[in-house]
mmCIF file of C-alpha atoms in Angstrom:
data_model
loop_
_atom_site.group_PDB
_atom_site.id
_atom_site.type_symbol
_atom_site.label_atom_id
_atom_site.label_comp_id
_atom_site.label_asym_id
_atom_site.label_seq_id
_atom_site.Cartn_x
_atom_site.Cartn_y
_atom_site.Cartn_z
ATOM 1 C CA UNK A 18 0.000 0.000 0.000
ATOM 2 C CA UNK A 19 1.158 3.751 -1.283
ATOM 3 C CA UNK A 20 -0.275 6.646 -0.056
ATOM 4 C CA UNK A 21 0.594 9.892 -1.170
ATOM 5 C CA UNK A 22 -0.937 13.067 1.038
ATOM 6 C CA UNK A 23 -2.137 15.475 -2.115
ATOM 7 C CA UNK A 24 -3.616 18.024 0.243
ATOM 8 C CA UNK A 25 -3.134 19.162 3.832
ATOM 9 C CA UNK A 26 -2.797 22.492 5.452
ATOM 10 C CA UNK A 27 1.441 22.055 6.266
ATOM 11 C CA UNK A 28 3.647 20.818 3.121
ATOM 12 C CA UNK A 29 6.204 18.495 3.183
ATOM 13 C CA UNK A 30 7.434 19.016 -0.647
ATOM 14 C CA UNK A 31 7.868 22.925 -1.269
ATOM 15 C CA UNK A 32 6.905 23.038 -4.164
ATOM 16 C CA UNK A 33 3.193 22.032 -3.775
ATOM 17 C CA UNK A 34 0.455 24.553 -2.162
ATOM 18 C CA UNK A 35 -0.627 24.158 1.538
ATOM 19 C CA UNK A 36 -4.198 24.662 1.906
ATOM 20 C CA UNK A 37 -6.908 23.684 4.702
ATOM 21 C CA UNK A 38 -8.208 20.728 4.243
ATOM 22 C CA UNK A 39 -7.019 16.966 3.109
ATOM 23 C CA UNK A 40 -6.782 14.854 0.314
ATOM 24 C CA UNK A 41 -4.910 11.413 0.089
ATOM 25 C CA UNK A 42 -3.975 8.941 -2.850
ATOM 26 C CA UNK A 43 -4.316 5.581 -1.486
ATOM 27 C CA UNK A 44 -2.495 2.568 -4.340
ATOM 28 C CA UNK A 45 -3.307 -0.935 -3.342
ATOM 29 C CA UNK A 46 -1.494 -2.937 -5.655
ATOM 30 C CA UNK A 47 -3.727 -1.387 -9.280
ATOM 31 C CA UNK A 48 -6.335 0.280 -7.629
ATOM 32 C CA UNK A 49 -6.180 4.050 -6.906
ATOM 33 C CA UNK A 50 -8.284 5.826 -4.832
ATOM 34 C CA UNK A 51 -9.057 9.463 -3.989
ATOM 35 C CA UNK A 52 -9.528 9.727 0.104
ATOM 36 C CA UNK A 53 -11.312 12.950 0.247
ATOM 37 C CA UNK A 54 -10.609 16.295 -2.114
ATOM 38 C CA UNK A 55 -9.564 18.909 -0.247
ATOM 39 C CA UNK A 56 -11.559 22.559 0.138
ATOM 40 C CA UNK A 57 -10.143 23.401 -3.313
ATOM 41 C CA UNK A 58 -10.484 22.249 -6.779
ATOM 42 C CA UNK A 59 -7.807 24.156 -8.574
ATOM 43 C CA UNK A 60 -5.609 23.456 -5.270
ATOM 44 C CA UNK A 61 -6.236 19.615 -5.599
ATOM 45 C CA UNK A 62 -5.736 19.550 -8.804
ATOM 46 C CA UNK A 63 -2.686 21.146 -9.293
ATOM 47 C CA UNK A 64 -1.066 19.480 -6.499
ATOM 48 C CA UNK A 65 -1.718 16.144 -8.466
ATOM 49 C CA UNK A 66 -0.093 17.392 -11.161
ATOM 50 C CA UNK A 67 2.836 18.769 -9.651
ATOM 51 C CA UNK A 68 3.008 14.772 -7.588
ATOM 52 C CA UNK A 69 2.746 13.248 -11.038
ATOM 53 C CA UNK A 70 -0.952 12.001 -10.356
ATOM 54 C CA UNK A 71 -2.770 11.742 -13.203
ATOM 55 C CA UNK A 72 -7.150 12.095 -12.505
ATOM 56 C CA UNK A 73 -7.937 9.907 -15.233
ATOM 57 C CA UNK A 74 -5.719 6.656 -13.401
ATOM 58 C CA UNK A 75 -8.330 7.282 -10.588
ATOM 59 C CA UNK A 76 -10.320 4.487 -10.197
ATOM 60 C CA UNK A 77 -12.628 5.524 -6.840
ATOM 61 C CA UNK A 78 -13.174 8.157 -4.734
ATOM 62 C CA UNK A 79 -13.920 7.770 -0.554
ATOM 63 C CA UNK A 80 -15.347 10.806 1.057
ATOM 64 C CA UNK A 81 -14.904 10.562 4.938
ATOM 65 C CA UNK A 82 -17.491 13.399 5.531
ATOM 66 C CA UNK A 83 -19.324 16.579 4.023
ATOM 67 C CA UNK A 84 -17.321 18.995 5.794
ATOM 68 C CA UNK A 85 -16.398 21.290 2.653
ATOM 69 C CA UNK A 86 -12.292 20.977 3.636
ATOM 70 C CA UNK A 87 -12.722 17.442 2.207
ATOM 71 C CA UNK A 88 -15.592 17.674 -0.436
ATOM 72 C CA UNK A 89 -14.951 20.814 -1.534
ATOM 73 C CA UNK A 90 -12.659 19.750 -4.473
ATOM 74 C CA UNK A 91 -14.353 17.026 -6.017
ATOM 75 C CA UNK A 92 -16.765 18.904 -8.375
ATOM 76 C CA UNK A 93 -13.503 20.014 -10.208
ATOM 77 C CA UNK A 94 -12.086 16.076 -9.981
ATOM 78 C CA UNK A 95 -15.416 14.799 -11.332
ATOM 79 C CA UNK A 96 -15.096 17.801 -14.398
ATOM 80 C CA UNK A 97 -11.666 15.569 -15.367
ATOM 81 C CA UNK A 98 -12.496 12.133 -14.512
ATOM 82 C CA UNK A 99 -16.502 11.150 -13.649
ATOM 83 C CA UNK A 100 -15.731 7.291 -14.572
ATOM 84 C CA UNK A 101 -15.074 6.538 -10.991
ATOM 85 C CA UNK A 102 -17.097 4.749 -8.394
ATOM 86 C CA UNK A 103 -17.304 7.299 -5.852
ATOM 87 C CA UNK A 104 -18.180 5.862 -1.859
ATOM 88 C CA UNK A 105 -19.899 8.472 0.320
ATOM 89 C CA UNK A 106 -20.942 8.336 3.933
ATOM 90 C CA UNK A 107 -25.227 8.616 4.348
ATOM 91 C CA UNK A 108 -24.793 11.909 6.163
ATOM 92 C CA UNK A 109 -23.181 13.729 2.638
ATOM 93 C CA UNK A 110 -25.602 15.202 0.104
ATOM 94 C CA UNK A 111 -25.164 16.838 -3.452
ATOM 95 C CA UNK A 112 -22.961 14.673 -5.170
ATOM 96 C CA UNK A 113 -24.566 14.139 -8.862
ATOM 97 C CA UNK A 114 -21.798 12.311 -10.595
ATOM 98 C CA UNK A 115 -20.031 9.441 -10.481
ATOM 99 C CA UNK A 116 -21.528 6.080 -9.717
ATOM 100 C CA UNK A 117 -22.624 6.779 -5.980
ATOM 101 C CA UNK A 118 -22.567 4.467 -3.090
ATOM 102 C CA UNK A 119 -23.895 5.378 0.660
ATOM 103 C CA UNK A 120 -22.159 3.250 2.928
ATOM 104 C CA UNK A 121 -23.846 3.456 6.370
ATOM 105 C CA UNK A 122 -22.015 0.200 8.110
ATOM 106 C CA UNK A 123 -18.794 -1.604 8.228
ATOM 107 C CA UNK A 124 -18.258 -3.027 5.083
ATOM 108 C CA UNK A 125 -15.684 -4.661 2.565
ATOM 109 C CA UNK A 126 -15.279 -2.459 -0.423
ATOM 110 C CA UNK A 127 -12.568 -4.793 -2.394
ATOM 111 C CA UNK A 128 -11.030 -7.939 -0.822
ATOM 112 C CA UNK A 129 -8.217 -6.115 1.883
ATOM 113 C CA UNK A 130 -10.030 -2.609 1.545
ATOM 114 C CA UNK A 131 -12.788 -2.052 3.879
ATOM 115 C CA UNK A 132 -14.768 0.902 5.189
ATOM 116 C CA UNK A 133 -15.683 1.535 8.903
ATOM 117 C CA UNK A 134 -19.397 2.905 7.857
ATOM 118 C CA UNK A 135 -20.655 5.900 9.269
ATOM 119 C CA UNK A 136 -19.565 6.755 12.597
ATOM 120 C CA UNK A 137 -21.676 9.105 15.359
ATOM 121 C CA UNK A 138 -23.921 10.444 12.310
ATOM 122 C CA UNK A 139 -20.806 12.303 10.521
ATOM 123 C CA UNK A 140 -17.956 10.072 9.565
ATOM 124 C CA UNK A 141 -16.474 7.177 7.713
ATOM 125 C CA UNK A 142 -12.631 5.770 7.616
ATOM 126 C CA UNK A 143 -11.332 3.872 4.807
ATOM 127 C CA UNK A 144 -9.380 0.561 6.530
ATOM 128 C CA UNK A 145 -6.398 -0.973 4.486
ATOM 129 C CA UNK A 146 -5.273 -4.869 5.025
ATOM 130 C CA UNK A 147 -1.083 -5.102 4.986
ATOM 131 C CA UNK A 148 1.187 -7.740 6.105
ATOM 132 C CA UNK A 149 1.746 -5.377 8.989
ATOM 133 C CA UNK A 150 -2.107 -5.312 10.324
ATOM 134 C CA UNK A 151 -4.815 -2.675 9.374
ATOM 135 C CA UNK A 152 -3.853 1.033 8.513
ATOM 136 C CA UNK A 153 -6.799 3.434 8.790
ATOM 137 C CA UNK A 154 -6.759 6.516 6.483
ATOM 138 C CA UNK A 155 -9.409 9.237 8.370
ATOM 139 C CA UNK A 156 -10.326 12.587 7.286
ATOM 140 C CA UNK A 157 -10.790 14.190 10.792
ATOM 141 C CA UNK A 158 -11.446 11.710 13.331
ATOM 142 C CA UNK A 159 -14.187 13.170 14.542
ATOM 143 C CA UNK A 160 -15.983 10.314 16.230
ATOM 144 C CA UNK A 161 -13.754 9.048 18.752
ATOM 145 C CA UNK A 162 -10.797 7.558 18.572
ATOM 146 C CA UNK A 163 -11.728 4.656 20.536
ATOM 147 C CA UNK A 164 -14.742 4.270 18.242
ATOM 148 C CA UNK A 165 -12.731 4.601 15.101
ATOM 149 C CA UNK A 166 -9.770 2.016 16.499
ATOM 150 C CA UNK A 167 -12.470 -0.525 17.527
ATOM 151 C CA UNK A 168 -14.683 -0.639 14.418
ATOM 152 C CA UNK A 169 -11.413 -0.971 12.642
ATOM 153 C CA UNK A 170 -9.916 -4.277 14.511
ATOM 154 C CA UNK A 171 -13.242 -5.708 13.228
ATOM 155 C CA UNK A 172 -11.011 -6.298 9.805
ATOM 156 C CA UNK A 173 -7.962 -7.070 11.784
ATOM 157 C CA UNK A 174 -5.290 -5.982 14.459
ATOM 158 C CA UNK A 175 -4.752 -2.699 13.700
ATOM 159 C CA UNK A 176 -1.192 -1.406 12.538
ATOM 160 C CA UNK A 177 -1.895 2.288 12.340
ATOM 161 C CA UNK A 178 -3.251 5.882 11.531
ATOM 162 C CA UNK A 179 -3.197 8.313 9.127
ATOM 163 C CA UNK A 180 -5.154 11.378 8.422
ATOM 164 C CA UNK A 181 -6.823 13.706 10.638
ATOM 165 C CA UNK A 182 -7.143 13.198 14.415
ATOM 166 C CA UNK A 183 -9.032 16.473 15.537
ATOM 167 C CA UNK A 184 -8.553 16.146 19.012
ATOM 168 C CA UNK A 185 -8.407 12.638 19.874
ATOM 169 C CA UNK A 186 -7.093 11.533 23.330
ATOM 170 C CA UNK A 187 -3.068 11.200 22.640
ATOM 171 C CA UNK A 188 -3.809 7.809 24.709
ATOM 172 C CA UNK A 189 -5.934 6.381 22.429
ATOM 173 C CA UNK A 190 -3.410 5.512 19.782
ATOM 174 C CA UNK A 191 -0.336 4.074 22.716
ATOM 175 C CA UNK A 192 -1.111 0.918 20.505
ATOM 176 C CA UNK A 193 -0.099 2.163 17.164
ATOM 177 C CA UNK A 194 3.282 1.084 15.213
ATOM 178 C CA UNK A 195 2.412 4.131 12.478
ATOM 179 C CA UNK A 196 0.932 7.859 13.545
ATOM 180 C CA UNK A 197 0.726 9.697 10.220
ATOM 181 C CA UNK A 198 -1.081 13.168 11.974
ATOM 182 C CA UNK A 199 -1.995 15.715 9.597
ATOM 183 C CA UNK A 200 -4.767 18.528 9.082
ATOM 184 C CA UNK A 201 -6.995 19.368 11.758
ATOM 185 C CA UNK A 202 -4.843 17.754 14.422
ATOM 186 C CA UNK A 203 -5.079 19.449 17.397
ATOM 187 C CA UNK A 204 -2.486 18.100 19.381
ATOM 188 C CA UNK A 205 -0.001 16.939 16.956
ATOM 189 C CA UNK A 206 3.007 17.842 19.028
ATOM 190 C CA UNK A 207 1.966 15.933 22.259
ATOM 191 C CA UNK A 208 1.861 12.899 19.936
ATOM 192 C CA UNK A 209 4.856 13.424 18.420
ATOM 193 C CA UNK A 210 6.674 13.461 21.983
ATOM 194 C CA UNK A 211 4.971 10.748 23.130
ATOM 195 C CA UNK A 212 5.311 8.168 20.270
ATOM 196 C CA UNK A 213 8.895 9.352 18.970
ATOM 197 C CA UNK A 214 9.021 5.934 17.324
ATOM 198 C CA UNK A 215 5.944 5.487 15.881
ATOM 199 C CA UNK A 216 4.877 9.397 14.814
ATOM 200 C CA UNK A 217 5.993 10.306 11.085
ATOM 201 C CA UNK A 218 5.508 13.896 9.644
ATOM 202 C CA UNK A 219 2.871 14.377 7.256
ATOM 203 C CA UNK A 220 1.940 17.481 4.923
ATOM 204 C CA UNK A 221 1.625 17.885 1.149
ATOM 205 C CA UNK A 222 3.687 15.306 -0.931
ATOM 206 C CA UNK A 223 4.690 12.853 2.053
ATOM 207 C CA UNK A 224 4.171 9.559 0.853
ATOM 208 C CA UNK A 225 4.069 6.334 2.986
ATOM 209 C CA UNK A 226 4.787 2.953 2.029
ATOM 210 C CA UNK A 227 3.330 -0.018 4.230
ATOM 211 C CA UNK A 228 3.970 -3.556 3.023
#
């Protein structure tokens, strides 16, 4: 599994625009899916091109929630590539294009690839099967941690995190071999002291490679 952070409101490649808001491309083995768009289209998109990503390669897109700093940038996705299967949480509205799925509980999206459903009315993660155990990929995080985490190890122990984590108990994730904390993160450098080991910088252009 590849994932390459498009979008995120710190950069770690220069050369790319920070911007509020997240975007992910997750690779598992020839699949490619967008993880939520960002708050803007020309942003998202020219932060793909400057990564190399090319729109049309996309094969899915996963919206965590309708918070508009992660659905904000995929009208301008869908006006270069609408040929995708696009997986929404019940709790988002609007979307017109794309083939449309609600997914309102845990399910398995491809064999490995799962999605926690909708958590607390808002939120859904997107759950990746490695050798190492379960990586989660969330927008925000903002059900709880402890909700997230444990609707997760339904597909398997889980390995680790990255994405959003709002303000989730720095406890919470003592269990994690991976902390990839980006976004809204609201205590980013208590986790970062606290899992030395484990914590790995994100921002725009970081990419992370689990086996």
């Amino acid at each position: 599994m590849k994932i390459t952070i498009i979008y995120d409101n710190t950069l770690f490649k220069e050369e790319l625009k920070a911007d509020w808001g997240f975007s992910a491309l997750v690779e598992v083995n020839d699949l490619k899916i967008l993880f939520d768009t960002g708050a803007d289209g020309n942003i998202l998109l020219s932060n793909m091109e400057k990564l190399g990503i090319d729109a049309n390669v996309i094969n899915e897109v996963f919206i965590s929630h309708g918070h508009f700093d992660h659905l904000g940038g995929l009208s301008a996705f869908l006006s270069e590539n609408n040929d995708v299967d696009i997986f929404i949480p019940p709790s988002v509205h609007g979307v017109k294009k794309g083939r449309v799925t609600k997914v309102e509980e845990a399910t398995e999206l491809h064999r490995g690839i799962y999605s926690t459903g909708q958590l607390e009315g808002i939120e859904q993660s997107l759950c990746v099967e490695t050798e190492k155990g379960i990586v989660v990929i969330a927008g925000c995080s903002h059900p709880s941690m402890k909700n997230i985490l444990n609707r997760a190890s339904q597909f398997g122990k889980v390995y680790g995190i990255i994405g959003g984590l709002h303000d989730s108990k720095p406890e919470a994730l003592k269990d994690l071999q991976l902390i990839v904390a980006t976004h809204c993160t609201q205590r980013k450098a208590e986790i970062k002291k606290l899992y030395p080991e484990a914590y790995v910088e994100g921002g725009a252009g970081q990419v992370i490679e689990v086996e």
